[in-house]
PDB file of C-alpha atoms in Angstrom:
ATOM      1  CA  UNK A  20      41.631  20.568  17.063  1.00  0.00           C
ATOM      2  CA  UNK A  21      42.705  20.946  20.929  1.00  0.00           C
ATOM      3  CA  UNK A  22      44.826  23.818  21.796  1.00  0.00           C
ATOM      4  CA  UNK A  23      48.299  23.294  21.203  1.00  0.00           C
ATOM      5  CA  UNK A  24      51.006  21.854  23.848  1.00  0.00           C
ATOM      6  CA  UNK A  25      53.759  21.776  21.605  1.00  0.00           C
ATOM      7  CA  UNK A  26      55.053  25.828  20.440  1.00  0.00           C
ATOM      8  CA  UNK A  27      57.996  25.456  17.874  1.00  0.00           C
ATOM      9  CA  UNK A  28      61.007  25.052  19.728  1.00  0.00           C
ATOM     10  CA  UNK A  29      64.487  22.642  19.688  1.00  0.00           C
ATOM     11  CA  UNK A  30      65.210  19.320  21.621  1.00  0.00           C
ATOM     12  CA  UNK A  31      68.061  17.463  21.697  1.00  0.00           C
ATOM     13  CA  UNK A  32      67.573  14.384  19.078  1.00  0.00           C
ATOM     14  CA  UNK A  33      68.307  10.868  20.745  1.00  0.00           C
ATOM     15  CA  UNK A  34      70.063   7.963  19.429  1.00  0.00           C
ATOM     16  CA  UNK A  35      73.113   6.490  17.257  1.00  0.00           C
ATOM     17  CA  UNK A  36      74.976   8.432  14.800  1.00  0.00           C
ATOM     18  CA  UNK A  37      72.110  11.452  14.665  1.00  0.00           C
ATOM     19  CA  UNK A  38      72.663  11.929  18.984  1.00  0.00           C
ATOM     20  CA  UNK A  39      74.300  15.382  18.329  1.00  0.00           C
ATOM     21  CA  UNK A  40      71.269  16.977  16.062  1.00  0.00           C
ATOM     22  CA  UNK A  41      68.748  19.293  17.470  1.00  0.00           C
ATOM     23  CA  UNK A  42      65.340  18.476  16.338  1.00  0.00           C
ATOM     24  CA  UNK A  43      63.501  21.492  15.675  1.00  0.00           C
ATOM     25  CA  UNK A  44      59.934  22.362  15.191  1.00  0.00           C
ATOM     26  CA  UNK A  45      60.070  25.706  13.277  1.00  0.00           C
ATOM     27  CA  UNK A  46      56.247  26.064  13.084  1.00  0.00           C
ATOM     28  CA  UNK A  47      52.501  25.031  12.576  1.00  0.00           C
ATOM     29  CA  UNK A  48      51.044  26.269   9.358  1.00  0.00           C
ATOM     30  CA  UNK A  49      49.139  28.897  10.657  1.00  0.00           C
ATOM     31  CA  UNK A  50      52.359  29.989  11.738  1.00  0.00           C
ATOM     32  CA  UNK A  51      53.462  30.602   7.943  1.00  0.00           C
ATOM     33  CA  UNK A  52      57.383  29.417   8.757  1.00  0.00           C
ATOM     34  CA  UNK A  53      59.722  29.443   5.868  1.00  0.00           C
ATOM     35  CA  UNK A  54      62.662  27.493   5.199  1.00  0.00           C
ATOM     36  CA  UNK A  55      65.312  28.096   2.179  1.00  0.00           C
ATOM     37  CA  UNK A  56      67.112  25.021   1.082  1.00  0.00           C
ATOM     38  CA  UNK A  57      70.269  24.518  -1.488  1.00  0.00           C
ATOM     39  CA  UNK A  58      68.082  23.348  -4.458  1.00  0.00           C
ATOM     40  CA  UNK A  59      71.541  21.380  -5.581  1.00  0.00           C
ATOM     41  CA  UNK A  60      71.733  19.752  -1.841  1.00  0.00           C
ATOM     42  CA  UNK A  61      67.715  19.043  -1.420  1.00  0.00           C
ATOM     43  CA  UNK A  62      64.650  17.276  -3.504  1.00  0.00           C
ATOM     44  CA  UNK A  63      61.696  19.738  -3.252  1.00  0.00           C
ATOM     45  CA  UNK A  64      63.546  22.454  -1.923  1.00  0.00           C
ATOM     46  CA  UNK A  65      61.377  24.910  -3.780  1.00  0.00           C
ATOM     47  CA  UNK A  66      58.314  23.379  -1.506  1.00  0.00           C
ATOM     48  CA  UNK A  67      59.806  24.402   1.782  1.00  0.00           C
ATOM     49  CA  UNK A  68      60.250  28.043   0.618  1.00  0.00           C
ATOM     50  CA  UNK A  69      56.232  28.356   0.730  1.00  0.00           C
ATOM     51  CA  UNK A  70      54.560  29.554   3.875  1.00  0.00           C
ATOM     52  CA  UNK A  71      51.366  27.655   3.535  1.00  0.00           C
ATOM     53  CA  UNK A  72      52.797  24.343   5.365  1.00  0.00           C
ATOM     54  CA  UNK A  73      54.352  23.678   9.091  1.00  0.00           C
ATOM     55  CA  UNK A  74      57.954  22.659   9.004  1.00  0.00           C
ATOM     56  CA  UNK A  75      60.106  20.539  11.189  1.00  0.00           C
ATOM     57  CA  UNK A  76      63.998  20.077  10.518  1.00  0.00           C
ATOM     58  CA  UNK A  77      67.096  17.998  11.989  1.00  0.00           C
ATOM     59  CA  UNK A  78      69.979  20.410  12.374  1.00  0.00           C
ATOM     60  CA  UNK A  79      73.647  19.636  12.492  1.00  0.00           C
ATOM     61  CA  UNK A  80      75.042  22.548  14.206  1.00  0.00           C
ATOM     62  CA  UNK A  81      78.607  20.731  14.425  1.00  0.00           C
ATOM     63  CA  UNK A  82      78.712  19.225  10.513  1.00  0.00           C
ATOM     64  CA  UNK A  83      80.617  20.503   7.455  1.00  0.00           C
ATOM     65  CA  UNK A  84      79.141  21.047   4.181  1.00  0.00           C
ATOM     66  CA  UNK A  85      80.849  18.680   1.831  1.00  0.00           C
ATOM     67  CA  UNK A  86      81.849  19.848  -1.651  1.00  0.00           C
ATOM     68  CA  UNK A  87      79.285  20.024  -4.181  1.00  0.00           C
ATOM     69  CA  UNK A  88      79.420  17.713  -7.809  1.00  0.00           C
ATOM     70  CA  UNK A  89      77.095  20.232  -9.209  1.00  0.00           C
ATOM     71  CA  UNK A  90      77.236  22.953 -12.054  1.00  0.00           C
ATOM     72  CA  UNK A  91      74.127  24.625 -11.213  1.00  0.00           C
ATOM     73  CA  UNK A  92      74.069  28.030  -9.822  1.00  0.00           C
ATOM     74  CA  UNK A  93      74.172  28.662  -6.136  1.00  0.00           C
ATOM     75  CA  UNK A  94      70.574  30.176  -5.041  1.00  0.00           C
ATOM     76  CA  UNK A  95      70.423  33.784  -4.687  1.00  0.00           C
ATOM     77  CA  UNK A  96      68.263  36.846  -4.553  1.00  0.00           C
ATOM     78  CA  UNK A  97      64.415  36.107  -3.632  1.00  0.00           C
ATOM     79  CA  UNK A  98      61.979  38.612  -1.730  1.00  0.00           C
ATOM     80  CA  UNK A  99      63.761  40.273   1.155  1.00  0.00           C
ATOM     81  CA  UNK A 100      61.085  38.335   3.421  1.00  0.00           C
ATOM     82  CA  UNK A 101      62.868  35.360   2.841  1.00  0.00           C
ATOM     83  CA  UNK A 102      65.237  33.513   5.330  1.00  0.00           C
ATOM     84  CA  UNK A 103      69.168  32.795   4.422  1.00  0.00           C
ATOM     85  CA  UNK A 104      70.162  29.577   3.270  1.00  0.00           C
ATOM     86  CA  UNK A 105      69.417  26.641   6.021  1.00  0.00           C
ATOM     87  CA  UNK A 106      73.190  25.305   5.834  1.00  0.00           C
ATOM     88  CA  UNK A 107      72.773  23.316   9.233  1.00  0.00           C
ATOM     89  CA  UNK A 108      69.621  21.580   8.330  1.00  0.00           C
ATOM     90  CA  UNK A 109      70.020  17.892   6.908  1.00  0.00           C
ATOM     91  CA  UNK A 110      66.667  16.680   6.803  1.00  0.00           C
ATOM     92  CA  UNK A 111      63.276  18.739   6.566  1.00  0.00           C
ATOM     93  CA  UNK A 112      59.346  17.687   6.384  1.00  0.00           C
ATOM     94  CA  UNK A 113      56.590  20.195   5.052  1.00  0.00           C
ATOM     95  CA  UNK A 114      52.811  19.430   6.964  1.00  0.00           C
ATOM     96  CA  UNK A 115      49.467  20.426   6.841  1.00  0.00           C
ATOM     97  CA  UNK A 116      46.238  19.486   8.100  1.00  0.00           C
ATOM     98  CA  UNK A 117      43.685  17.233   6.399  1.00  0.00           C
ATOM     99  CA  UNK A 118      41.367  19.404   4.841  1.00  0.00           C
ATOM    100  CA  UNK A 119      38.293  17.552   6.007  1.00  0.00           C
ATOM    101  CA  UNK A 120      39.126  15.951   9.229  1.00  0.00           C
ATOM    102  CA  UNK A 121      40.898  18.219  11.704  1.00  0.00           C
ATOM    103  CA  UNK A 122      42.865  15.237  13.522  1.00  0.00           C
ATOM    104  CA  UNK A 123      44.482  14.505  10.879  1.00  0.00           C
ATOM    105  CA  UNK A 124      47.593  15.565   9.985  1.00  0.00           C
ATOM    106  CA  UNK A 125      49.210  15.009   6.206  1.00  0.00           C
ATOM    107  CA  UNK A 126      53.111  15.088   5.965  1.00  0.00           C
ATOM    108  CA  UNK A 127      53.250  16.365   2.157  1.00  0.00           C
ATOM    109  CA  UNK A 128      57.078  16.558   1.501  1.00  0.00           C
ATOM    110  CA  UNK A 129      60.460  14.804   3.380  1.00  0.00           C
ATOM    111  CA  UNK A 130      63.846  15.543   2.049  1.00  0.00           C
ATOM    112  CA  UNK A 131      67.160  15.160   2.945  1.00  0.00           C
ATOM    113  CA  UNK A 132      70.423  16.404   2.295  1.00  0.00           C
ATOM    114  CA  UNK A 133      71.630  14.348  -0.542  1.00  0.00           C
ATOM    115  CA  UNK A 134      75.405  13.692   1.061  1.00  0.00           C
ATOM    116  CA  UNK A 135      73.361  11.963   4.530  1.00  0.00           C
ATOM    117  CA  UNK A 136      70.869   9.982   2.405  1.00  0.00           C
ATOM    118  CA  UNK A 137      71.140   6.371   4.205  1.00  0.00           C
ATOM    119  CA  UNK A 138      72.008   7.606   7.653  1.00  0.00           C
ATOM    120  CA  UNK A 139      68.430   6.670   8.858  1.00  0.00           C
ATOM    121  CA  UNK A 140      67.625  10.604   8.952  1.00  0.00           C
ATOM    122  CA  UNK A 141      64.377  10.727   7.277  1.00  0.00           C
ATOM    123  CA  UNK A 142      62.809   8.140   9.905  1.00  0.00           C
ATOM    124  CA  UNK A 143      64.355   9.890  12.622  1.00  0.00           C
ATOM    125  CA  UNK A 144      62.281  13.013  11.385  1.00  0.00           C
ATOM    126  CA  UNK A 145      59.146  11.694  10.641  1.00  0.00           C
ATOM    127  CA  UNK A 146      59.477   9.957  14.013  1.00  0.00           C
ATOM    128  CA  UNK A 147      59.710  13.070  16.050  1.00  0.00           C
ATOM    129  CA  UNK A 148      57.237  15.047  13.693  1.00  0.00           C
ATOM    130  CA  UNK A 149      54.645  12.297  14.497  1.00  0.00           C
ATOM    131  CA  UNK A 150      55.552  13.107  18.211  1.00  0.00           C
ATOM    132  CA  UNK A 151      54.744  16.815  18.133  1.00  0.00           C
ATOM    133  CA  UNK A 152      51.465  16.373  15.961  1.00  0.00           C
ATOM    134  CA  UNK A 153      50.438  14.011  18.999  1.00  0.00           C
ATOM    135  CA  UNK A 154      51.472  16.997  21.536  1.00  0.00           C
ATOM    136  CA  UNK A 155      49.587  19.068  19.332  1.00  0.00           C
ATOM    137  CA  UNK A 156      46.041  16.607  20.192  1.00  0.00           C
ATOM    138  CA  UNK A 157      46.103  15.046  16.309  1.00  0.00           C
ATOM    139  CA  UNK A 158      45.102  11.779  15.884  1.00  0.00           C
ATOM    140  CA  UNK A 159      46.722  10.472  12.856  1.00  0.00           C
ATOM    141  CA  UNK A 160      49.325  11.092  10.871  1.00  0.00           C
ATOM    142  CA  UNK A 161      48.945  10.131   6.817  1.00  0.00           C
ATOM    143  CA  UNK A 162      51.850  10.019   4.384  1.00  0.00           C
ATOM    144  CA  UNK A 163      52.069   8.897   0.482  1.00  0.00           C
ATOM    145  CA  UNK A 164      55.384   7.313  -0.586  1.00  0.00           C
ATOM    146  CA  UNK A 165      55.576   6.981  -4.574  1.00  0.00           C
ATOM    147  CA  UNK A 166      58.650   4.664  -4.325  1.00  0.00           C
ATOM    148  CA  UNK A 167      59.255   1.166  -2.597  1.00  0.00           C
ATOM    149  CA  UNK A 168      62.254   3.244  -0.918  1.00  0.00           C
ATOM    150  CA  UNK A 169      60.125   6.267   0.427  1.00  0.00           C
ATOM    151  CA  UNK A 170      57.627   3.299   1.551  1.00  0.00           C
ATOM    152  CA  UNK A 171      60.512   1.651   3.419  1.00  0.00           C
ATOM    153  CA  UNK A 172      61.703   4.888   4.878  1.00  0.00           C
ATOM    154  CA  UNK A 173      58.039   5.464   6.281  1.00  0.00           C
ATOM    155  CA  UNK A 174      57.891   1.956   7.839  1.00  0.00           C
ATOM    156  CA  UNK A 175      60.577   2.315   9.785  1.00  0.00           C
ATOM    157  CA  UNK A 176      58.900   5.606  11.345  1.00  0.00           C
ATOM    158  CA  UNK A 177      55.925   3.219  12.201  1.00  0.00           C
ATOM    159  CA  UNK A 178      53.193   3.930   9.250  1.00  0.00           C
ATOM    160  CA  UNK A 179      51.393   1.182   7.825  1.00  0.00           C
ATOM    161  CA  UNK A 180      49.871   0.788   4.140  1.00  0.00           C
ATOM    162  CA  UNK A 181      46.560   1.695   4.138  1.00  0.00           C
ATOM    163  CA  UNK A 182      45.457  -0.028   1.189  1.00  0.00           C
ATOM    164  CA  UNK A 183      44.939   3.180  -0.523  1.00  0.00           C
ATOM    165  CA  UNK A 184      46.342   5.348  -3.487  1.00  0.00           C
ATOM    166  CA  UNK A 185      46.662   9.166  -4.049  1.00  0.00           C
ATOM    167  CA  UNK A 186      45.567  10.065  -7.084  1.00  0.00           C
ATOM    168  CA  UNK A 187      49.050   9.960  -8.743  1.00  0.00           C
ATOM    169  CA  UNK A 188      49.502   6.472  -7.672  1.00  0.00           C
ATOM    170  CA  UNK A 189      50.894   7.265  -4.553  1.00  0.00           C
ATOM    171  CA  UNK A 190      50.410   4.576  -1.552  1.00  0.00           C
ATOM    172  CA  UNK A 191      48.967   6.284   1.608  1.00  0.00           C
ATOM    173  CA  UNK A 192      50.567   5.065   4.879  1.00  0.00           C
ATOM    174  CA  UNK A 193      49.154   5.980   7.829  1.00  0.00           C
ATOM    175  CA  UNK A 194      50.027   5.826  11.721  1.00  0.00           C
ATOM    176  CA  UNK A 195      48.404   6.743  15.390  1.00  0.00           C
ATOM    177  CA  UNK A 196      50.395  10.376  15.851  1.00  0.00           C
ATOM    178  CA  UNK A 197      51.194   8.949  19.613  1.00  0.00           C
ATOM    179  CA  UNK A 198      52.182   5.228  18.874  1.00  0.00           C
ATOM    180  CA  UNK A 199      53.769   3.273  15.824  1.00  0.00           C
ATOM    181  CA  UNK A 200      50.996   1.555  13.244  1.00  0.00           C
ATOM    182  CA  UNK A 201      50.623  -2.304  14.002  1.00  0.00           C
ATOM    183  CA  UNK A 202      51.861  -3.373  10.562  1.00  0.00           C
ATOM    184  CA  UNK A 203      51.288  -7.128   9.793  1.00  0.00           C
ATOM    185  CA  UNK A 204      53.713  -8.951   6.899  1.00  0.00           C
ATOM    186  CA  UNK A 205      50.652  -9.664   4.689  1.00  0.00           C
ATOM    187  CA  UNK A 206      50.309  -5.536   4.530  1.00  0.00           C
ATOM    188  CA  UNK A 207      53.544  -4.608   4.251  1.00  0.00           C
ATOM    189  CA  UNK A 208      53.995  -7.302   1.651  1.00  0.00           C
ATOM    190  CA  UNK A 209      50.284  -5.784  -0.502  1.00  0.00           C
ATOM    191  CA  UNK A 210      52.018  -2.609  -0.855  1.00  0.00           C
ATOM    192  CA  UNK A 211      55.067  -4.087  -2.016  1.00  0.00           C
ATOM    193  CA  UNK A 212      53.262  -5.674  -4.835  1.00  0.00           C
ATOM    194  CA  UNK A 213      51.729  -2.659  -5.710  1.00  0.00           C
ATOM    195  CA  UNK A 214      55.426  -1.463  -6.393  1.00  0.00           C
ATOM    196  CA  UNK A 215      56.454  -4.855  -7.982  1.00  0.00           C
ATOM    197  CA  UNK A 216      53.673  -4.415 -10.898  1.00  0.00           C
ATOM    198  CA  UNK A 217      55.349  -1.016 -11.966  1.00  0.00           C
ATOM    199  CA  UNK A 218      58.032  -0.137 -14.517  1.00  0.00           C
ATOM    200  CA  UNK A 219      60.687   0.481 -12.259  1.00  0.00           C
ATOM    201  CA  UNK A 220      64.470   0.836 -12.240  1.00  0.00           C
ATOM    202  CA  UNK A 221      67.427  -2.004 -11.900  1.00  0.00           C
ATOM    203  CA  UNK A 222      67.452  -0.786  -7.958  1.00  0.00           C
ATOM    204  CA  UNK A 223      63.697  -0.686  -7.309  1.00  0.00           C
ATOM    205  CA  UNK A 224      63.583  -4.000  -8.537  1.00  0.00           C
ATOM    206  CA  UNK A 225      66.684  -5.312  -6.378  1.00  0.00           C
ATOM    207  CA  UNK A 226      65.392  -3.773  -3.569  1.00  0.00           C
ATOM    208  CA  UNK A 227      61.923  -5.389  -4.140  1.00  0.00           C
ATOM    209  CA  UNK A 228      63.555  -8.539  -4.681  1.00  0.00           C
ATOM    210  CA  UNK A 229      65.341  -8.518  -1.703  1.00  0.00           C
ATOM    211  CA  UNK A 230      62.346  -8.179   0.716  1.00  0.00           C
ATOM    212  CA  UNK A 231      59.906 -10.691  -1.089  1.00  0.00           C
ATOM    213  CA  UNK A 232      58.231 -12.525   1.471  1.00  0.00           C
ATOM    214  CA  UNK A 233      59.742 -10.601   4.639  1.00  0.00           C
ATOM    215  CA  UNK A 234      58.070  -8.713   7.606  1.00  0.00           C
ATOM    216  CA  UNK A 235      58.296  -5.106   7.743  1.00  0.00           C
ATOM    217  CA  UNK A 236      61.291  -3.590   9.051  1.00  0.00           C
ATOM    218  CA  UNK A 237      61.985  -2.610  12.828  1.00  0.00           C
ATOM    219  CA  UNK A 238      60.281   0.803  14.455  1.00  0.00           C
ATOM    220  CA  UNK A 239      63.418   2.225  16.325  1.00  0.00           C
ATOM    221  CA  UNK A 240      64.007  -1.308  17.710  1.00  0.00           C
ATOM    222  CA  UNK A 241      60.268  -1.749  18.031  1.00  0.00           C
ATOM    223  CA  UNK A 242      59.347  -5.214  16.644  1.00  0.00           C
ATOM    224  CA  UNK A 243      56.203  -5.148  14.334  1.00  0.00           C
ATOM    225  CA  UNK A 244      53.345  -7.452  14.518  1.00  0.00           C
ATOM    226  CA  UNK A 245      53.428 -10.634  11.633  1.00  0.00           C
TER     227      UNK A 245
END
């Protein structure tokens, strides 16, 4: 891997309703950063506390935590080495490298606060992580989504379907770390199907429904290729 361009750091985040957040790249995973989420506000906040994985956040210095509709306890105590509670951060992604091809980078876990879910956050992030891994001198960036939603999500920060599973019947989307995937219909539509001939849910299946036979959605007004 080429020596890196791209130190942690913050940069303003661009565009729409997200124009006020500050991306922030909070470290490589040599770098061991840590990151301590609300467990009631996050998915996988337990996998961010780790120091084995690079991190990247959005922050929303400005924003007000809303109320919580949850009984569980509020997260306290841990090792003194860990950080306070993120309460700015709205969206997070945990990275490492491919263990057997060193321009490759895998994004293992995206999450985001469960009160901005929709805003077109989790895109955003993977967008802008794909950005600094290209800074960085990788390649490619891989991803596995194990829901037609998470798939969606990942289109619309320009990976592709590979054709591929995971092991756990995840499908592995891929994309150039300096350019969105070309992403024909016909591909889109294969991992679709692979989704379609699962037991799924009444809104997996509406959601499926809705996009049989469509192209893949736009790459931050990037058109793909049908």
């Amino acid at each position: 891997m080429v020596e890196s361009t791209a130190p942690p750091g913050k940069v303003l985040a661009r565009g729409g309703p997200i124009s006020a957040m500050e991306f922030d790249l909070l470290g490589w995973p040599e770098d061991g950063p840590r990151l301590r989420l609300d467990y009631r506000r996050f998915a996988y906040a337990g996998k961010f506390v780790t120091a084995g994985t690079g991190k990247t956040v959005l922050r929303d210095p400005d924003g007000s935590l809303p109320p919580l509709d949850d009984d569980r306890p509020a997260p306290t105590g841990g090792p003194d080495s860990l950080p306070p509670l993120a309460e700015d951060v709205v969206a997070a992604v945990a990275f490492n490298e491919d263990r057997t091809d060193p321009t490759t980078l895998w994004l293992r876990y995206v999450t985001v606060r469960r009160d901005r879910r929709g805003d077109g956050l989790g895109p955003d992030l993977l967008r802008r992580t794909c950005e600094a891994a290209a800074d960085r001198g990788y390649e490619t960036v891989r991803i596995a989504a194990n829901n037609p939603f998470a798939y969606e999500a990942c289109h619309k920060a320009g990976f592709g379907f590979t054709g591929r599973e995971t092991g756990v019947a995840e499908l592995v989307l891929e994309r150039p770390a300096d350019a969105p995937a070309a992403v024909s219909r016909e591909a889109y539509q294969s991992g679709l199907d692979h989704y379609r001939a699962r037991d799924l849910d009444d809104p997996e299946r509406s959601f499926l429904a809705a996009r049989e036979g469509v192209g893949p959605p736009e790459v931050d007004g990037v058109h793909s290729h049908d």
